[in-house]
């Protein structure tokens, strides 16, 4: 589980940020939780000292009305959590250069005077942090990244059955083990992004690892979740060879 930390001295800003984070985690059913929300940077450091090896996503204000400002806090967090994802949410756009001076490697620097962007960018940061967290935990785990409107979803290969052209122009349908997602894209882009998958039909790219059975008479592949996808006569021989090796 990825722990989320919020350090913000303005209680209204802190409550608003926590609400955005909690709602997004719930809606997307992400394996995350808000471990700590506080105005005191020392609380964050104490928590990390008491819970070593904790990997986190940190939303920090720069001006915390404390002897330890957000930039200094980020540096101290980096000493304790070198894989942590740090996001600054602040009114001080002029201080962004300090993140480079201190080599903090911030994930994002969100300015509070653009409230219409805060929610979108916070949610984007959560998705990116989640994807990187999965990769950090298991570097061999392969992920397919899908952008749906303002959301960026990290989908493990193992959950993908197949991807097919939608009836809507320029859109694709991603068939997962427990549902479907529609998004803008092309099958050519999918082939380039996921060479492990196979173009089994002009309108379908399939995950061979999730094929349960191939019916040569109907030219269909039954997937492990019970769905079926089409196979062209031209692609049948190549797909059979791949499935035999799986």
CSV table of C-alpha atoms in Angstrom, one decimal:
chain,number,residue,atom,x,y,z
A,1,UNK,CA,0.0,0.0,0.0
A,2,UNK,CA,1.2,3.5,-0.8
A,3,UNK,CA,0.9,5.9,2.0
A,4,UNK,CA,-0.1,9.6,1.4
A,5,UNK,CA,1.0,12.5,3.5
A,6,UNK,CA,-0.4,16.0,3.5
A,7,UNK,CA,1.5,18.8,5.2
A,8,UNK,CA,-0.4,22.1,4.9
A,9,UNK,CA,-0.7,24.8,7.6
A,10,UNK,CA,-4.0,26.3,6.3
A,11,UNK,CA,-6.7,24.0,7.7
A,12,UNK,CA,-9.2,24.7,4.9
A,13,UNK,CA,-6.6,24.0,2.2
A,14,UNK,CA,-5.6,20.8,4.0
A,15,UNK,CA,-9.2,19.6,4.4
A,16,UNK,CA,-9.9,20.3,0.7
A,17,UNK,CA,-6.8,18.5,-0.4
A,18,UNK,CA,-7.6,15.5,1.8
A,19,UNK,CA,-11.1,15.4,0.3
A,20,UNK,CA,-9.8,15.3,-3.2
A,21,UNK,CA,-7.4,12.6,-2.4
A,22,UNK,CA,-9.9,10.4,-0.4
A,23,UNK,CA,-12.5,10.7,-3.1
A,24,UNK,CA,-10.1,9.8,-5.9
A,25,UNK,CA,-8.7,6.8,-4.0
A,26,UNK,CA,-12.2,5.5,-3.4
A,27,UNK,CA,-13.5,6.1,-6.9
A,28,UNK,CA,-10.5,4.4,-8.5
A,29,UNK,CA,-10.2,1.7,-5.8
A,30,UNK,CA,-6.5,2.3,-5.5
A,31,UNK,CA,-4.3,0.6,-2.9
A,32,UNK,CA,-3.5,3.8,-1.0
A,33,UNK,CA,-4.5,5.6,2.1
A,34,UNK,CA,-3.9,9.0,3.8
A,35,UNK,CA,-1.5,8.0,6.5
A,36,UNK,CA,-1.1,11.5,8.0
A,37,UNK,CA,-2.5,15.0,7.5
A,38,UNK,CA,-0.9,17.7,9.6
A,39,UNK,CA,0.3,21.4,9.7
A,40,UNK,CA,3.5,20.4,11.5
A,41,UNK,CA,6.4,19.1,9.4
A,42,UNK,CA,7.9,17.5,12.4
A,43,UNK,CA,4.9,15.1,12.5
A,44,UNK,CA,5.8,13.8,9.1
A,45,UNK,CA,9.5,13.2,10.0
A,46,UNK,CA,8.5,11.6,13.3
A,47,UNK,CA,6.1,9.3,11.4
A,48,UNK,CA,8.8,8.3,8.9
A,49,UNK,CA,11.3,7.7,11.7
A,50,UNK,CA,8.8,5.4,13.5
A,51,UNK,CA,7.8,3.6,10.3
A,52,UNK,CA,11.1,3.1,8.4
A,53,UNK,CA,11.0,1.8,4.8
A,54,UNK,CA,7.6,3.4,4.3
A,55,UNK,CA,7.1,4.5,0.7
A,56,UNK,CA,4.9,7.6,0.3
A,57,UNK,CA,3.3,10.3,-1.8
A,58,UNK,CA,3.8,13.7,-0.2
A,59,UNK,CA,1.7,16.8,-0.8
A,60,UNK,CA,3.6,19.7,0.8
A,61,UNK,CA,3.0,23.4,1.1
A,62,UNK,CA,6.2,25.5,0.8
A,63,UNK,CA,5.4,28.1,3.4
A,64,UNK,CA,4.4,26.1,6.5
A,65,UNK,CA,4.7,28.9,9.1
A,66,UNK,CA,7.3,26.8,10.8
A,67,UNK,CA,11.1,26.8,11.1
A,68,UNK,CA,11.1,23.9,8.6
A,69,UNK,CA,9.6,25.1,5.3
A,70,UNK,CA,8.3,22.8,2.6
A,71,UNK,CA,11.5,22.7,0.7
A,72,UNK,CA,13.6,21.7,3.7
A,73,UNK,CA,10.9,19.2,4.7
A,74,UNK,CA,11.2,17.6,1.3
A,75,UNK,CA,14.9,17.3,1.6
A,76,UNK,CA,14.6,15.6,5.0
A,77,UNK,CA,11.9,13.3,3.5
A,78,UNK,CA,14.2,12.4,0.7
A,79,UNK,CA,16.8,11.2,3.3
A,80,UNK,CA,14.2,8.8,4.8
A,81,UNK,CA,12.3,7.8,1.7
A,82,UNK,CA,14.4,7.9,-1.4
A,83,UNK,CA,11.7,6.5,-3.6
A,84,UNK,CA,9.0,8.9,-2.2
A,85,UNK,CA,7.0,11.0,-4.7
A,86,UNK,CA,6.9,14.7,-3.6
A,87,UNK,CA,4.3,17.2,-4.8
A,88,UNK,CA,4.3,20.9,-3.8
A,89,UNK,CA,0.9,22.6,-3.6
A,90,UNK,CA,1.7,26.3,-2.9
A,91,UNK,CA,1.1,29.9,-3.8
A,92,UNK,CA,4.9,30.5,-4.1
A,93,UNK,CA,5.5,29.8,-7.8
A,94,UNK,CA,8.8,31.9,-7.6
A,95,UNK,CA,10.4,29.2,-5.3
A,96,UNK,CA,10.0,26.3,-7.7
A,97,UNK,CA,13.7,26.7,-8.8
A,98,UNK,CA,14.7,25.6,-5.2
A,99,UNK,CA,13.5,22.1,-5.9
A,100,UNK,CA,16.3,21.8,-8.5
A,101,UNK,CA,18.9,23.5,-6.2
A,102,UNK,CA,18.2,21.0,-3.5
A,103,UNK,CA,17.8,18.0,-5.9
A,104,UNK,CA,14.4,17.1,-4.6
A,105,UNK,CA,13.1,15.7,-7.9
A,106,UNK,CA,9.5,16.8,-7.3
A,107,UNK,CA,6.8,15.0,-9.2
A,108,UNK,CA,4.8,18.3,-9.6
A,109,UNK,CA,4.6,21.9,-8.4
A,110,UNK,CA,1.0,22.9,-8.3
A,111,UNK,CA,0.0,26.6,-7.8
A,112,UNK,CA,-2.9,27.3,-5.5
A,113,UNK,CA,-4.0,30.4,-7.4
A,114,UNK,CA,-5.4,28.2,-10.2
A,115,UNK,CA,-8.1,26.2,-8.2
A,116,UNK,CA,-9.6,24.8,-11.4
A,117,UNK,CA,-6.3,22.9,-12.0
A,118,UNK,CA,-5.6,21.7,-8.5
A,119,UNK,CA,-8.0,18.7,-8.5
A,120,UNK,CA,-7.0,17.5,-12.0
A,121,UNK,CA,-3.3,17.8,-11.3
A,122,UNK,CA,-3.6,16.2,-7.8
A,123,UNK,CA,-5.4,13.2,-9.4
A,124,UNK,CA,-2.9,12.9,-12.1
A,125,UNK,CA,-0.1,12.9,-9.5
A,126,UNK,CA,-1.9,10.1,-7.6
A,127,UNK,CA,-2.1,8.0,-10.8
A,128,UNK,CA,1.5,8.5,-11.7
A,129,UNK,CA,2.6,7.7,-8.2
A,130,UNK,CA,0.5,4.6,-8.2
A,131,UNK,CA,2.0,3.4,-11.5
A,132,UNK,CA,5.6,4.1,-10.3
A,133,UNK,CA,4.9,2.4,-7.0
A,134,UNK,CA,3.8,-0.7,-8.7
A,135,UNK,CA,6.9,-0.7,-10.9
A,136,UNK,CA,9.1,0.0,-7.8
A,137,UNK,CA,7.6,-2.9,-6.0
A,138,UNK,CA,7.9,-5.3,-8.9
A,139,UNK,CA,10.2,-4.0,-11.7
A,140,UNK,CA,9.3,-7.0,-13.8
A,141,UNK,CA,5.6,-6.2,-13.7
A,142,UNK,CA,4.5,-4.8,-17.1
A,143,UNK,CA,2.1,-1.9,-17.2
A,144,UNK,CA,0.0,-0.4,-20.0
A,145,UNK,CA,-0.8,3.3,-19.5
A,146,UNK,CA,-4.1,4.6,-20.7
A,147,UNK,CA,-5.3,8.2,-20.7
A,148,UNK,CA,-9.0,8.6,-20.3
A,149,UNK,CA,-10.0,12.3,-20.3
A,150,UNK,CA,-8.1,13.8,-17.3
A,151,UNK,CA,-7.2,10.4,-15.8
A,152,UNK,CA,-4.1,8.4,-16.4
A,153,UNK,CA,-4.6,4.7,-15.6
A,154,UNK,CA,-1.8,2.1,-15.1
A,155,UNK,CA,-3.2,-1.3,-16.2
A,156,UNK,CA,-1.1,-4.4,-15.6
A,157,UNK,CA,-0.7,-6.6,-18.7
A,158,UNK,CA,-2.1,-9.6,-16.9
A,159,UNK,CA,-5.5,-7.8,-16.5
A,160,UNK,CA,-5.9,-7.1,-20.3
A,161,UNK,CA,-7.8,-9.6,-22.4
A,162,UNK,CA,-7.8,-7.8,-25.7
A,163,UNK,CA,-8.1,-4.3,-27.2
A,164,UNK,CA,-10.4,-3.7,-30.2
A,165,UNK,CA,-11.6,-0.8,-32.3
A,166,UNK,CA,-14.7,1.0,-31.1
A,167,UNK,CA,-17.7,1.9,-33.1
A,168,UNK,CA,-16.8,5.5,-32.3
A,169,UNK,CA,-14.1,6.8,-34.7
A,170,UNK,CA,-10.6,7.0,-33.3
A,171,UNK,CA,-11.5,5.2,-30.1
A,172,UNK,CA,-10.5,1.8,-28.7
A,173,UNK,CA,-12.2,-0.5,-26.2
A,174,UNK,CA,-9.9,-2.1,-23.6
A,175,UNK,CA,-11.3,-5.4,-22.4
A,176,UNK,CA,-10.1,-6.2,-18.9
A,177,UNK,CA,-10.7,-9.3,-16.8
A,178,UNK,CA,-13.6,-7.5,-15.0
A,179,UNK,CA,-14.8,-4.7,-17.3
A,180,UNK,CA,-14.2,-2.5,-20.2
A,181,UNK,CA,-12.8,1.0,-20.8
A,182,UNK,CA,-13.1,3.2,-23.9
A,183,UNK,CA,-10.4,5.7,-24.8
A,184,UNK,CA,-8.9,7.5,-27.7
A,185,UNK,CA,-6.1,5.7,-29.6
A,186,UNK,CA,-5.2,3.5,-32.5
A,187,UNK,CA,-4.3,-0.2,-32.7
A,188,UNK,CA,-1.1,0.7,-34.4
A,189,UNK,CA,-0.1,2.6,-31.2
A,190,UNK,CA,-1.1,-0.4,-29.1
A,191,UNK,CA,1.1,-2.7,-31.2
A,192,UNK,CA,4.1,-0.3,-30.7
A,193,UNK,CA,3.4,0.1,-27.0
A,194,UNK,CA,2.8,-3.6,-26.2
A,195,UNK,CA,4.9,-5.8,-28.5
A,196,UNK,CA,4.0,-8.8,-26.3
A,197,UNK,CA,0.4,-8.6,-27.6
A,198,UNK,CA,-0.6,-9.9,-31.1
A,199,UNK,CA,-2.7,-8.3,-33.9
A,200,UNK,CA,-5.0,-11.2,-34.5
A,201,UNK,CA,-7.5,-9.2,-36.6
A,202,UNK,CA,-7.7,-5.9,-38.3
A,203,UNK,CA,-9.7,-4.6,-35.4
A,204,UNK,CA,-8.2,-6.6,-32.5
A,205,UNK,CA,-5.0,-6.8,-30.6
A,206,UNK,CA,-5.0,-9.7,-28.1
A,207,UNK,CA,-3.1,-10.7,-25.0
A,208,UNK,CA,-2.0,-14.3,-25.9
A,209,UNK,CA,-1.4,-15.1,-22.2
A,210,UNK,CA,-5.1,-14.8,-21.5
A,211,UNK,CA,-6.4,-17.0,-24.3
A,212,UNK,CA,-8.1,-20.0,-22.9
A,213,UNK,CA,-8.9,-21.7,-26.2
A,214,UNK,CA,-8.9,-21.1,-30.0
A,215,UNK,CA,-11.7,-22.3,-32.2
A,216,UNK,CA,-10.3,-22.6,-35.7
A,217,UNK,CA,-13.8,-23.3,-37.2
A,218,UNK,CA,-15.4,-20.1,-35.9
A,219,UNK,CA,-12.1,-18.2,-36.0
A,220,UNK,CA,-12.5,-17.0,-32.4
A,221,UNK,CA,-10.4,-17.0,-29.3
A,222,UNK,CA,-12.1,-17.6,-25.9
A,223,UNK,CA,-10.4,-15.6,-23.1
A,224,UNK,CA,-9.9,-16.7,-19.6
A,225,UNK,CA,-12.7,-14.3,-18.5
A,226,UNK,CA,-15.3,-15.9,-20.9
A,227,UNK,CA,-15.1,-13.2,-23.6
A,228,UNK,CA,-14.5,-13.9,-27.2
A,229,UNK,CA,-12.5,-12.0,-29.8
A,230,UNK,CA,-12.1,-12.4,-33.6
A,231,UNK,CA,-9.2,-14.0,-35.4
A,232,UNK,CA,-8.6,-13.4,-39.1
A,233,UNK,CA,-7.6,-16.4,-41.3
A,234,UNK,CA,-4.4,-14.6,-42.1
A,235,UNK,CA,-3.4,-14.2,-38.4
A,236,UNK,CA,-4.5,-17.7,-37.2
A,237,UNK,CA,-1.3,-19.6,-37.9
A,238,UNK,CA,0.9,-17.0,-36.2
A,239,UNK,CA,-1.4,-16.8,-33.1
A,240,UNK,CA,-1.5,-20.6,-32.8
A,241,UNK,CA,2.3,-20.7,-32.7
A,242,UNK,CA,2.4,-18.0,-30.0
A,243,UNK,CA,-0.2,-19.7,-27.9
A,244,UNK,CA,1.7,-23.0,-28.1
A,245,UNK,CA,4.7,-21.3,-26.5
A,246,UNK,CA,2.7,-19.7,-23.7
